[in-house]
Amino acid sequence: MKTGESTAIDIAPETNNSGPIGKKKSTTPLLAAPVPDRGTHRMKRGLAIFDFVLRIGVLASALAAAAAMGTSEQTLPFFTQFFQFEASYDDLPTFQFFVVAMAVVAGYVVLSIPFSIVCIIRPHAAGPRVLLLILDSVALTLNTAAAGAAAAVVSLAHSGNSSTNWLAICNQFGDFCQQASGAVVGSFAAVLLFLLLILFSALSLKNSH
Amino acid sequence: MKTGESTAIDIAPETNNSGPIGKKKSTTPLLAAPVPDRGTHRMKRGLAIFDFVLRIGVLASALAAAAAMGTSEQTLPFFTQFFQFEASYDDLPTFQFFVVAMAVVAGYVVLSIPFSIVCIIRPHAAGPRVLLLILDSVALTLNTAAAGAAAAVVSLAHSGNSSTNWLAICNQFGDFCQQASGAVVGSFAAVLLFLLLILFSALSLKNSH
């Protein structure tokens, strides 16, 4: 009985090795799972982390552009009896649109960051990635329209246009113009980062099958 | 023997039904194939055809916008001793950029049509779809920047700006302004169609695994 018990115990550990064996069994399906091999998984996680970092960059650019344009105003040091000469972004509807659009883009980027984190945690989930790609395209459009419109007006302010008799105002309002130009540069930086975001989303989606 | 034969013959047709059975065997792997089930296949082909149709629409919009802007000029019916009053898209650098950008977009769309056809023929190929998605995003950016810039200048031409002393020129050059506005509308139509293209590309990619 004792030996029988002992053999029973001797056998037991081996079958109780269901620890390692069980582990092996639970790891094999992971390795041979229908979707991912290790390299793809690692690459997609890398793309997702890069996506997250780029989003921070877009947020910074968009906020900086909105803030630079929103605070741009200049009062000239001389004035007549009736009015002061001052310029602010409020004077040009295009610049107002620019500030609002860049603020909206910044807000969207903040809201998109949780989805980006989901993509880091679950690199093979196609749903949030597609959602981000589509919304990124819309935000890119808004951002680009604002940047293009502001660039057109800034260029007019810088050099004027003789055919239409629109005089350059940057001779008088140099600081104002510089700040507006800086904001336009910032918004184009955001456009470039958005394009990179879309590029990486597309690459990540491509390898999801 | 005769009855045995007859039963043998009776059985033979059943096993000779390897016709239908063979068909069943050759259809089952098709149905249970690793990649496509029928519905996905059909949906993706539908998306690809829709993509092709949208591309034609983008081409028409972009060409119309470029042509409308490129032919916009107006000579006023009165003139002084020294010069005629005339306006053309050449007078405004933004409008020149608009014409060039829309022409480039139209050219890109023409070049992209073969890839779109490849996507119709092979709805499950992810490569050309990703390529189209990325290039579409770039073209969308160019298109939007041109549309936004031209819209800003057209709005200035329509209503002027009192703060900067830029007078509206549309009072004098009404036809010119109308043609330019039409071109801007056309380019924004192209922007919307591009967004739809990206949307459908993303959906098609999502279901490719």
Tab-separated table of C-alpha atoms in Angstrom:
chain	number	residue	atom	x	y	z
A	1	MET	CA	0.000	0.000	0.000
A	2	LYS	CA	2.799	2.343	0.939
A	3	THR	CA	4.790	1.704	-2.202
A	4	GLY	CA	1.585	1.913	-4.189
A	5	GLU	CA	0.955	5.196	-2.588
A	6	SER	CA	4.490	6.336	-3.263
A	7	THR	CA	4.269	5.367	-6.904
A	8	ALA	CA	0.979	7.050	-6.983
A	9	ILE	CA	2.728	10.101	-5.619
A	10	ASP	CA	5.602	9.634	-8.051
A	11	ILE	CA	3.197	9.618	-10.906
A	12	ALA	CA	1.187	12.394	-9.483
A	13	PRO	CA	3.918	15.043	-9.827
A	14	GLU	CA	4.348	14.117	-13.466
A	15	THR	CA	0.676	14.455	-14.184
A	16	ASN	CA	0.566	17.317	-11.773
A	17	ASN	CA	3.111	18.819	-14.091
A	18	SER	CA	-0.023	20.070	-15.630
A	19	GLY	CA	1.588	23.243	-14.288
A	20	PRO	CA	4.239	23.406	-17.058
A	21	ILE	CA	2.191	21.298	-19.434
A	22	GLY	CA	-0.837	23.430	-18.814
A	23	LYS	CA	1.304	26.476	-19.424
A	24	LYS	CA	2.642	25.002	-22.620
A	25	LYS	CA	-0.883	24.306	-23.713
A	26	SER	CA	-1.959	27.807	-22.938
A	27	THR	CA	1.072	29.315	-24.667
A	28	THR	CA	0.876	27.266	-27.842
A	29	PRO	CA	-2.434	28.761	-28.908
A	30	LEU	CA	-0.911	32.171	-28.233
A	31	LEU	CA	2.033	31.454	-30.511
A	32	ALA	CA	0.026	29.681	-33.172
A	33	ALA	CA	-2.978	31.948	-32.785
A	34	PRO	CA	-4.851	32.771	-35.989
A	35	VAL	CA	-3.815	36.427	-36.106
A	36	PRO	CA	-0.437	37.542	-34.797
A	37	ASP	CA	3.094	36.387	-35.098
A	38	ARG	CA	5.520	37.963	-32.652
A	39	GLY	CA	7.182	40.349	-35.125
A	40	THR	CA	3.930	41.816	-36.390
A	41	HIS	CA	2.721	42.192	-32.832
A	42	ARG	CA	5.833	44.062	-31.780
A	43	MET	CA	5.791	46.249	-34.902
A	44	LYS	CA	2.155	47.166	-34.399
A	45	ARG	CA	2.723	48.014	-30.765
A	46	GLY	CA	5.653	50.180	-31.853
A	47	LEU	CA	3.461	51.953	-34.401
A	48	ALA	CA	0.794	52.478	-31.734
A	49	ILE	CA	3.298	54.022	-29.324
A	50	PHE	CA	4.625	56.227	-32.109
A	51	ASP	CA	1.030	57.214	-32.852
A	52	PHE	CA	0.630	58.274	-29.229
A	53	VAL	CA	3.821	60.361	-29.300
A	54	LEU	CA	2.800	62.014	-32.582
A	55	ARG	CA	-0.549	62.901	-31.070
A	56	ILE	CA	1.203	64.763	-28.264
A	57	GLY	CA	3.166	66.605	-30.938
A	58	VAL	CA	0.010	67.538	-32.847
A	59	LEU	CA	-1.592	68.730	-29.633
A	60	ALA	CA	1.398	70.949	-28.850
A	61	SER	CA	1.511	72.381	-32.379
A	62	ALA	CA	-2.209	73.044	-32.550
A	63	LEU	CA	-2.329	74.642	-29.107
A	64	ALA	CA	0.722	76.772	-29.859
A	65	ALA	CA	-0.778	77.894	-33.180
A	66	ALA	CA	-4.129	78.765	-31.594
A	67	ALA	CA	-2.450	80.584	-28.707
A	68	ALA	CA	-0.016	82.486	-30.917
A	69	MET	CA	-2.790	83.678	-33.200
A	70	GLY	CA	-5.219	84.314	-30.365
A	71	THR	CA	-2.826	86.564	-28.479
A	72	SER	CA	-1.574	88.442	-31.522
A	73	GLU	CA	-2.360	92.085	-31.238
A	74	GLN	CA	-0.367	95.210	-31.551
A	75	THR	CA	-1.060	98.794	-30.668
A	76	LEU	CA	1.019	101.357	-32.444
A	77	PRO	CA	2.813	103.834	-30.180
A	78	PHE	CA	1.157	106.849	-31.785
A	79	PHE	CA	-2.474	107.829	-31.972
A	80	THR	CA	-4.662	110.619	-33.295
A	81	GLN	CA	-7.286	112.458	-31.407
A	82	PHE	CA	-9.972	110.066	-32.524
A	83	PHE	CA	-8.552	106.612	-32.518
A	84	GLN	CA	-5.598	104.438	-31.742
A	85	PHE	CA	-4.028	102.287	-34.409
A	86	GLU	CA	-4.226	98.744	-33.290
A	87	ALA	CA	-4.387	95.378	-34.988
A	88	SER	CA	-5.619	92.131	-33.527
A	89	TYR	CA	-6.680	88.782	-34.872
A	90	ASP	CA	-10.274	89.892	-34.283
A	91	ASP	CA	-10.025	92.256	-37.207
A	92	LEU	CA	-9.739	89.497	-39.775
A	93	PRO	CA	-12.465	86.832	-39.963
A	94	THR	CA	-9.927	84.396	-41.409
A	95	PHE	CA	-7.810	84.660	-38.293
A	96	GLN	CA	-10.854	84.195	-36.082
A	97	PHE	CA	-11.667	81.029	-38.004
A	98	PHE	CA	-8.064	79.959	-37.610
A	99	VAL	CA	-8.162	80.279	-33.824
A	100	VAL	CA	-11.454	78.408	-33.534
A	101	ALA	CA	-10.375	75.669	-35.941
A	102	MET	CA	-7.037	75.075	-34.242
A	103	ALA	CA	-8.750	74.997	-30.842
A	104	VAL	CA	-11.202	72.409	-32.170
A	105	VAL	CA	-8.339	70.350	-33.575
A	106	ALA	CA	-6.520	70.507	-30.233
A	107	GLY	CA	-9.702	69.429	-28.457
A	108	TYR	CA	-10.155	66.529	-30.850
A	109	VAL	CA	-6.577	65.384	-30.296
A	110	VAL	CA	-7.111	65.358	-26.528
A	111	LEU	CA	-10.243	63.255	-26.977
A	112	SER	CA	-8.446	60.891	-29.337
A	113	ILE	CA	-5.628	60.094	-26.926
A	114	PRO	CA	-7.624	57.454	-24.976
A	115	PHE	CA	-8.277	55.606	-28.253
A	116	SER	CA	-4.597	55.801	-29.032
A	117	ILE	CA	-3.854	54.205	-25.652
A	118	VAL	CA	-6.364	51.454	-26.412
A	119	CYS	CA	-4.409	50.811	-29.619
A	120	ILE	CA	-1.202	50.450	-27.592
A	121	ILE	CA	-2.827	47.960	-25.228
A	122	ARG	CA	-4.524	45.980	-27.988
A	123	PRO	CA	-2.349	46.470	-31.084
A	124	HIS	CA	-4.474	44.120	-33.190
A	125	ALA	CA	-7.818	45.808	-32.600
A	126	ALA	CA	-8.841	47.195	-35.993
A	127	GLY	CA	-11.912	49.062	-34.777
A	128	PRO	CA	-10.331	51.947	-32.805
A	129	ARG	CA	-7.603	52.251	-35.420
A	130	VAL	CA	-10.111	52.735	-38.247
A	131	LEU	CA	-12.077	55.179	-36.120
A	132	LEU	CA	-8.919	57.185	-35.442
A	133	LEU	CA	-7.938	57.126	-39.110
A	134	ILE	CA	-11.278	58.486	-40.273
A	135	LEU	CA	-11.533	61.167	-37.578
A	136	ASP	CA	-7.885	62.104	-38.154
A	137	SER	CA	-8.704	62.720	-41.817
A	138	VAL	CA	-11.544	65.027	-40.868
A	139	ALA	CA	-9.362	66.901	-38.370
A	140	LEU	CA	-6.608	67.100	-40.975
A	141	THR	CA	-9.052	68.737	-43.382
A	142	LEU	CA	-10.155	71.324	-40.837
A	143	ASN	CA	-6.561	71.996	-39.832
A	144	THR	CA	-5.369	72.363	-43.427
A	145	ALA	CA	-8.220	74.640	-44.418
A	146	ALA	CA	-7.469	76.936	-41.489
A	147	ALA	CA	-3.740	76.882	-42.195
A	148	GLY	CA	-4.191	77.565	-45.915
A	149	ALA	CA	-6.642	80.385	-45.377
A	150	ALA	CA	-4.482	82.043	-42.726
A	151	ALA	CA	-1.401	81.622	-44.906
A	152	ALA	CA	-3.149	83.360	-47.802
A	153	VAL	CA	-4.136	86.310	-45.620
A	154	VAL	CA	-0.726	86.506	-43.929
A	155	SER	CA	0.935	86.570	-47.333
A	156	LEU	CA	-1.400	89.386	-48.378
A	157	ALA	CA	-0.593	91.250	-45.171
A	158	HIS	CA	3.096	90.827	-45.852
A	159	SER	CA	3.270	91.808	-49.485
A	160	GLY	CA	-0.096	93.296	-50.325
A	161	ASN	CA	-1.466	93.114	-53.833
A	162	SER	CA	-1.119	95.908	-56.341
A	163	SER	CA	-3.839	94.732	-58.719
A	164	THR	CA	-6.521	94.914	-56.078
A	165	ASN	CA	-5.006	97.877	-54.236
A	166	TRP	CA	-4.641	95.938	-51.023
A	167	LEU	CA	-1.669	97.450	-49.221
A	168	ALA	CA	0.711	95.487	-47.056
A	169	ILE	CA	0.001	96.160	-43.407
A	170	CYS	CA	3.086	94.454	-42.072
A	171	ASN	CA	5.114	97.615	-42.498
A	172	GLN	CA	3.066	99.152	-39.697
A	173	PHE	CA	2.149	96.078	-37.723
A	174	GLY	CA	5.373	94.083	-37.837
A	175	ASP	CA	4.981	92.266	-34.535
A	176	PHE	CA	1.406	91.331	-35.269
A	177	CYS	CA	2.414	89.898	-38.622
A	178	GLN	CA	5.266	87.930	-37.149
A	179	GLN	CA	3.065	86.344	-34.543
A	180	ALA	CA	0.453	85.440	-37.152
A	181	SER	CA	3.138	83.942	-39.378
A	182	GLY	CA	4.412	81.881	-36.469
A	183	ALA	CA	0.904	80.577	-35.853
A	184	VAL	CA	0.594	79.568	-39.522
A	185	VAL	CA	3.898	77.714	-39.340
A	186	GLY	CA	2.683	75.897	-36.240
A	187	SER	CA	-0.519	74.840	-37.918
A	188	PHE	CA	1.351	73.505	-40.953
A	189	ALA	CA	3.527	71.506	-38.571
A	190	ALA	CA	0.319	70.028	-37.168
A	191	VAL	CA	-0.760	69.184	-40.738
A	192	LEU	CA	2.472	67.287	-41.361
A	193	LEU	CA	2.126	65.367	-38.099
A	194	PHE	CA	-1.459	64.477	-39.006
A	195	LEU	CA	-0.256	63.103	-42.330
A	196	LEU	CA	2.267	60.949	-40.467
A	197	LEU	CA	-0.489	59.760	-38.130
A	198	ILE	CA	-2.606	58.681	-41.100
A	199	LEU	CA	0.409	57.005	-42.709
A	200	PHE	CA	1.120	54.925	-39.612
A	201	SER	CA	-2.536	54.081	-39.083
A	202	ALA	CA	-2.741	52.814	-42.649
A	203	LEU	CA	0.432	50.739	-42.273
A	204	SER	CA	-0.841	49.306	-39.015
A	205	LEU	CA	-4.148	48.377	-40.621
A	206	LYS	CA	-2.420	46.808	-43.581
A	207	ASN	CA	-0.638	44.298	-41.371
A	208	SER	CA	-3.682	43.446	-39.347
A	209	HIS	CA	-4.591	40.437	-41.395
B	1	MET	CA	-27.542	-11.800	-60.695
B	2	LYS	CA	-29.896	-9.406	-62.390
B	3	THR	CA	-31.349	-8.240	-59.131
B	4	GLY	CA	-27.800	-8.084	-57.669
B	5	GLU	CA	-26.715	-6.073	-60.685
B	6	SER	CA	-29.690	-3.864	-60.398
B	7	THR	CA	-28.905	-3.172	-56.755
B	8	ALA	CA	-25.271	-2.657	-57.720
B	9	ILE	CA	-26.446	-0.206	-60.333
B	10	ASP	CA	-28.747	1.318	-57.802
B	11	ILE	CA	-25.812	1.917	-55.485
B	12	ALA	CA	-23.482	3.069	-58.237
B	13	PRO	CA	-25.397	6.229	-59.092
B	14	GLU	CA	-25.306	7.168	-55.436
B	15	THR	CA	-21.548	6.797	-55.184
B	16	ASN	CA	-21.174	8.128	-58.701
B	17	ASN	CA	-22.855	11.165	-57.299
B	18	SER	CA	-19.243	12.121	-56.737
B	19	GLY	CA	-20.301	14.759	-59.247
B	20	PRO	CA	-22.320	16.739	-56.708
B	21	ILE	CA	-20.246	15.421	-53.800
B	22	GLY	CA	-17.039	16.405	-55.574
B	23	LYS	CA	-18.499	19.814	-56.192
B	24	LYS	CA	-19.423	20.066	-52.565
B	25	LYS	CA	-15.852	19.167	-51.634
B	26	SER	CA	-14.418	21.776	-53.970
B	27	THR	CA	-16.838	24.421	-52.763
B	28	THR	CA	-16.308	23.792	-49.067
B	29	PRO	CA	-12.672	24.962	-49.119
B	30	LEU	CA	-13.837	28.039	-50.976
B	31	LEU	CA	-16.420	28.782	-48.337
B	32	ALA	CA	-14.127	27.969	-45.439
B	33	ALA	CA	-11.061	29.542	-47.070
B	34	PRO	CA	-8.710	31.390	-44.709
B	35	VAL	CA	-9.445	34.891	-45.987
B	36	PRO	CA	-12.793	35.675	-47.557
B	37	ASP	CA	-16.305	34.716	-46.902
B	38	ARG	CA	-18.723	35.540	-49.673
B	39	GLY	CA	-20.341	38.537	-47.978
B	40	THR	CA	-17.068	40.284	-47.205
B	41	HIS	CA	-15.860	39.644	-50.730
B	42	ARG	CA	-18.956	41.142	-52.248
B	43	MET	CA	-18.916	44.109	-49.866
B	44	LYS	CA	-15.278	44.845	-50.609
B	45	ARG	CA	-15.847	44.666	-54.331
B	46	GLY	CA	-18.779	47.021	-53.873
B	47	LEU	CA	-16.582	49.435	-51.928
B	48	ALA	CA	-13.911	49.215	-54.637
B	49	ILE	CA	-16.421	50.024	-57.373
B	50	PHE	CA	-17.757	52.902	-55.302
B	51	ASP	CA	-14.168	54.076	-54.876
B	52	PHE	CA	-13.761	54.096	-58.646
B	53	VAL	CA	-16.958	56.096	-59.154
B	54	LEU	CA	-15.947	58.595	-56.463
B	55	ARG	CA	-12.610	59.048	-58.166
B	56	ILE	CA	-14.372	60.060	-61.371
B	57	GLY	CA	-16.345	62.550	-59.303
B	58	VAL	CA	-13.194	63.978	-57.734
B	59	LEU	CA	-11.594	64.257	-61.161
B	60	ALA	CA	-14.590	66.153	-62.521
B	61	SER	CA	-14.717	68.504	-59.515
B	62	ALA	CA	-10.991	69.203	-59.552
B	63	LEU	CA	-10.883	69.799	-63.295
B	64	ALA	CA	-13.937	72.027	-63.147
B	65	ALA	CA	-12.438	74.029	-60.287
B	66	ALA	CA	-9.104	74.450	-62.051
B	67	ALA	CA	-10.790	75.395	-65.322
B	68	ALA	CA	-13.235	77.821	-63.731
B	69	MET	CA	-10.464	79.594	-61.866
B	70	GLY	CA	-8.042	79.444	-64.779
B	71	THR	CA	-10.455	81.076	-67.196
B	72	SER	CA	-11.716	83.719	-64.784
B	73	GLU	CA	-10.952	87.138	-66.071
B	74	GLN	CA	-12.966	90.220	-66.629
B	75	THR	CA	-12.289	93.415	-68.461
B	76	LEU	CA	-14.381	96.368	-67.473
B	77	PRO	CA	-16.183	98.143	-70.335
B	78	PHE	CA	-14.572	101.491	-69.588
B	79	PHE	CA	-10.938	102.506	-69.680
B	80	THR	CA	-8.823	105.556	-69.137
B	81	GLN	CA	-6.198	106.890	-71.463
B	82	PHE	CA	-3.488	104.857	-69.773
B	83	PHE	CA	-4.879	101.511	-68.845
B	84	GLN	CA	-7.832	99.207	-68.986
B	85	PHE	CA	-9.353	97.831	-65.817
B	86	GLU	CA	-9.118	94.110	-65.917
B	87	ALA	CA	-8.951	91.355	-63.382
B	88	SER	CA	-7.683	87.839	-63.894
B	89	TYR	CA	-6.616	84.990	-61.667
B	90	ASP	CA	-3.020	85.922	-62.537
B	91	ASP	CA	-3.275	89.010	-60.384
B	92	LEU	CA	-3.548	87.064	-57.160
B	93	PRO	CA	-0.813	84.571	-56.244
B	94	THR	CA	-3.323	82.605	-54.187
B	95	PHE	CA	-5.459	81.989	-57.251
B	96	GLN	CA	-2.408	80.934	-59.242
B	97	PHE	CA	-1.579	78.438	-56.521
B	98	PHE	CA	-5.176	77.284	-56.595
B	99	VAL	CA	-5.082	76.551	-60.323
B	100	VAL	CA	-1.784	74.685	-60.083
B	101	ALA	CA	-2.845	72.704	-57.013
B	102	MET	CA	-6.179	71.654	-58.494
B	103	ALA	CA	-4.462	70.631	-61.718
B	104	VAL	CA	-1.993	68.528	-59.728
B	105	VAL	CA	-4.856	66.925	-57.814
B	106	ALA	CA	-6.669	66.143	-61.070
B	107	GLY	CA	-3.486	64.622	-62.468
B	108	TYR	CA	-3.018	62.516	-59.369
B	109	VAL	CA	-6.598	61.242	-59.585
B	110	VAL	CA	-6.049	60.186	-63.195
B	111	LEU	CA	-2.909	58.302	-62.187
B	112	SER	CA	-4.702	56.662	-59.270
B	113	ILE	CA	-7.508	55.220	-61.368
B	114	PRO	CA	-5.502	52.152	-62.499
B	115	PHE	CA	-4.846	51.279	-58.855
B	116	SER	CA	-8.543	51.672	-58.143
B	117	ILE	CA	-9.252	49.207	-60.951
B	118	VAL	CA	-6.745	46.780	-59.456
B	119	CYS	CA	-8.697	47.036	-56.200
B	120	ILE	CA	-11.902	46.112	-58.062
B	121	ILE	CA	-10.276	43.075	-59.632
B	122	ARG	CA	-8.580	41.944	-56.428
B	123	PRO	CA	-10.756	43.255	-53.595
B	124	HIS	CA	-8.637	41.593	-50.912
B	125	ALA	CA	-5.279	43.075	-51.937
B	126	ALA	CA	-4.275	45.355	-49.073
B	127	GLY	CA	-1.197	46.824	-50.777
B	128	PRO	CA	-2.795	49.039	-53.446
B	129	ARG	CA	-5.528	50.045	-51.025
B	130	VAL	CA	-3.017	51.297	-48.442
B	131	LEU	CA	-1.055	53.079	-51.167
B	132	LEU	CA	-4.219	54.812	-52.375
B	133	LEU	CA	-5.204	55.745	-48.834
B	134	ILE	CA	-1.861	57.392	-48.100
B	135	LEU	CA	-1.632	59.234	-51.425
B	136	ASP	CA	-5.273	60.277	-51.122
B	137	SER	CA	-4.457	61.881	-47.783
B	138	VAL	CA	-1.621	63.855	-49.334
B	139	ALA	CA	-3.813	64.951	-52.253
B	140	LEU	CA	-6.563	65.859	-49.795
B	141	THR	CA	-4.132	68.105	-47.944
B	142	LEU	CA	-3.043	69.889	-51.107
B	143	ASN	CA	-6.631	70.243	-52.261
B	144	THR	CA	-7.829	71.579	-48.903
B	145	ALA	CA	-4.987	74.055	-48.591
B	146	ALA	CA	-5.763	75.455	-52.042
B	147	ALA	CA	-9.487	75.572	-51.336
B	148	GLY	CA	-9.038	77.255	-47.963
B	149	ALA	CA	-6.596	79.838	-49.271
B	150	ALA	CA	-8.776	80.685	-52.264
B	151	ALA	CA	-11.852	80.863	-50.047
B	152	ALA	CA	-10.111	83.342	-47.747
B	153	VAL	CA	-9.137	85.576	-50.676
B	154	VAL	CA	-12.555	85.297	-52.338
B	155	SER	CA	-14.210	86.286	-49.087
B	156	LEU	CA	-11.875	89.295	-48.881
B	157	ALA	CA	-12.708	90.191	-52.461
B	158	HIS	CA	-16.411	89.952	-51.674
B	159	SER	CA	-16.580	91.898	-48.470
B	160	GLY	CA	-13.231	93.586	-48.069
B	161	ASN	CA	-11.848	94.388	-44.643
B	162	SER	CA	-12.214	97.758	-43.018
B	163	SER	CA	-9.488	97.287	-40.413
B	164	THR	CA	-6.817	96.765	-43.013
B	165	ASN	CA	-8.337	99.091	-45.596
B	166	TRP	CA	-8.687	96.335	-48.142
B	167	LEU	CA	-11.668	97.279	-50.300
B	168	ALA	CA	-14.037	94.767	-51.826
B	169	ILE	CA	-13.339	94.401	-55.527
B	170	CYS	CA	-16.425	92.370	-56.316
B	171	ASN	CA	-18.471	95.525	-56.782
B	172	GLN	CA	-16.452	96.245	-59.891
B	173	PHE	CA	-15.494	92.750	-60.954
B	174	GLY	CA	-18.707	90.857	-60.289
B	175	ASP	CA	-18.313	88.182	-62.960
B	176	PHE	CA	-14.713	87.511	-61.998
B	177	CYS	CA	-15.707	87.055	-58.369
B	178	GLN	CA	-18.564	84.751	-59.243
B	179	GLN	CA	-16.340	82.519	-61.312
B	180	ALA	CA	-13.724	82.389	-58.559
B	181	SER	CA	-16.403	81.541	-55.997
B	182	GLY	CA	-17.655	78.748	-58.222
B	183	ALA	CA	-14.160	77.352	-58.449
B	184	VAL	CA	-13.842	77.388	-54.658
B	185	VAL	CA	-17.128	75.545	-54.302
B	186	GLY	CA	-15.911	72.940	-56.784
B	187	SER	CA	-12.703	72.412	-54.886
B	188	PHE	CA	-14.563	71.961	-51.600
B	189	ALA	CA	-16.726	69.361	-53.327
B	190	ALA	CA	-13.517	67.567	-54.266
B	191	VAL	CA	-12.428	67.755	-50.606
B	192	LEU	CA	-15.654	66.087	-49.466
B	193	LEU	CA	-15.295	63.349	-52.084
B	194	PHE	CA	-11.702	62.760	-50.967
B	195	LEU	CA	-12.909	62.349	-47.392
B	196	LEU	CA	-15.428	59.762	-48.585
B	197	LEU	CA	-12.650	57.988	-50.510
B	198	ILE	CA	-10.548	57.779	-47.350
B	199	LEU	CA	-13.546	56.606	-45.352
B	200	PHE	CA	-14.257	53.743	-47.739
B	201	SER	CA	-10.597	52.793	-48.027
B	202	ALA	CA	-10.389	52.556	-44.250
B	203	LEU	CA	-13.549	50.459	-44.025
B	204	SER	CA	-12.282	48.184	-46.769
B	205	LEU	CA	-8.960	47.738	-44.961
B	206	LYS	CA	-10.688	47.074	-41.667
B	207	ASN	CA	-12.502	44.059	-43.082
B	208	SER	CA	-9.456	42.651	-44.824
B	209	HIS	CA	-8.528	40.315	-41.965
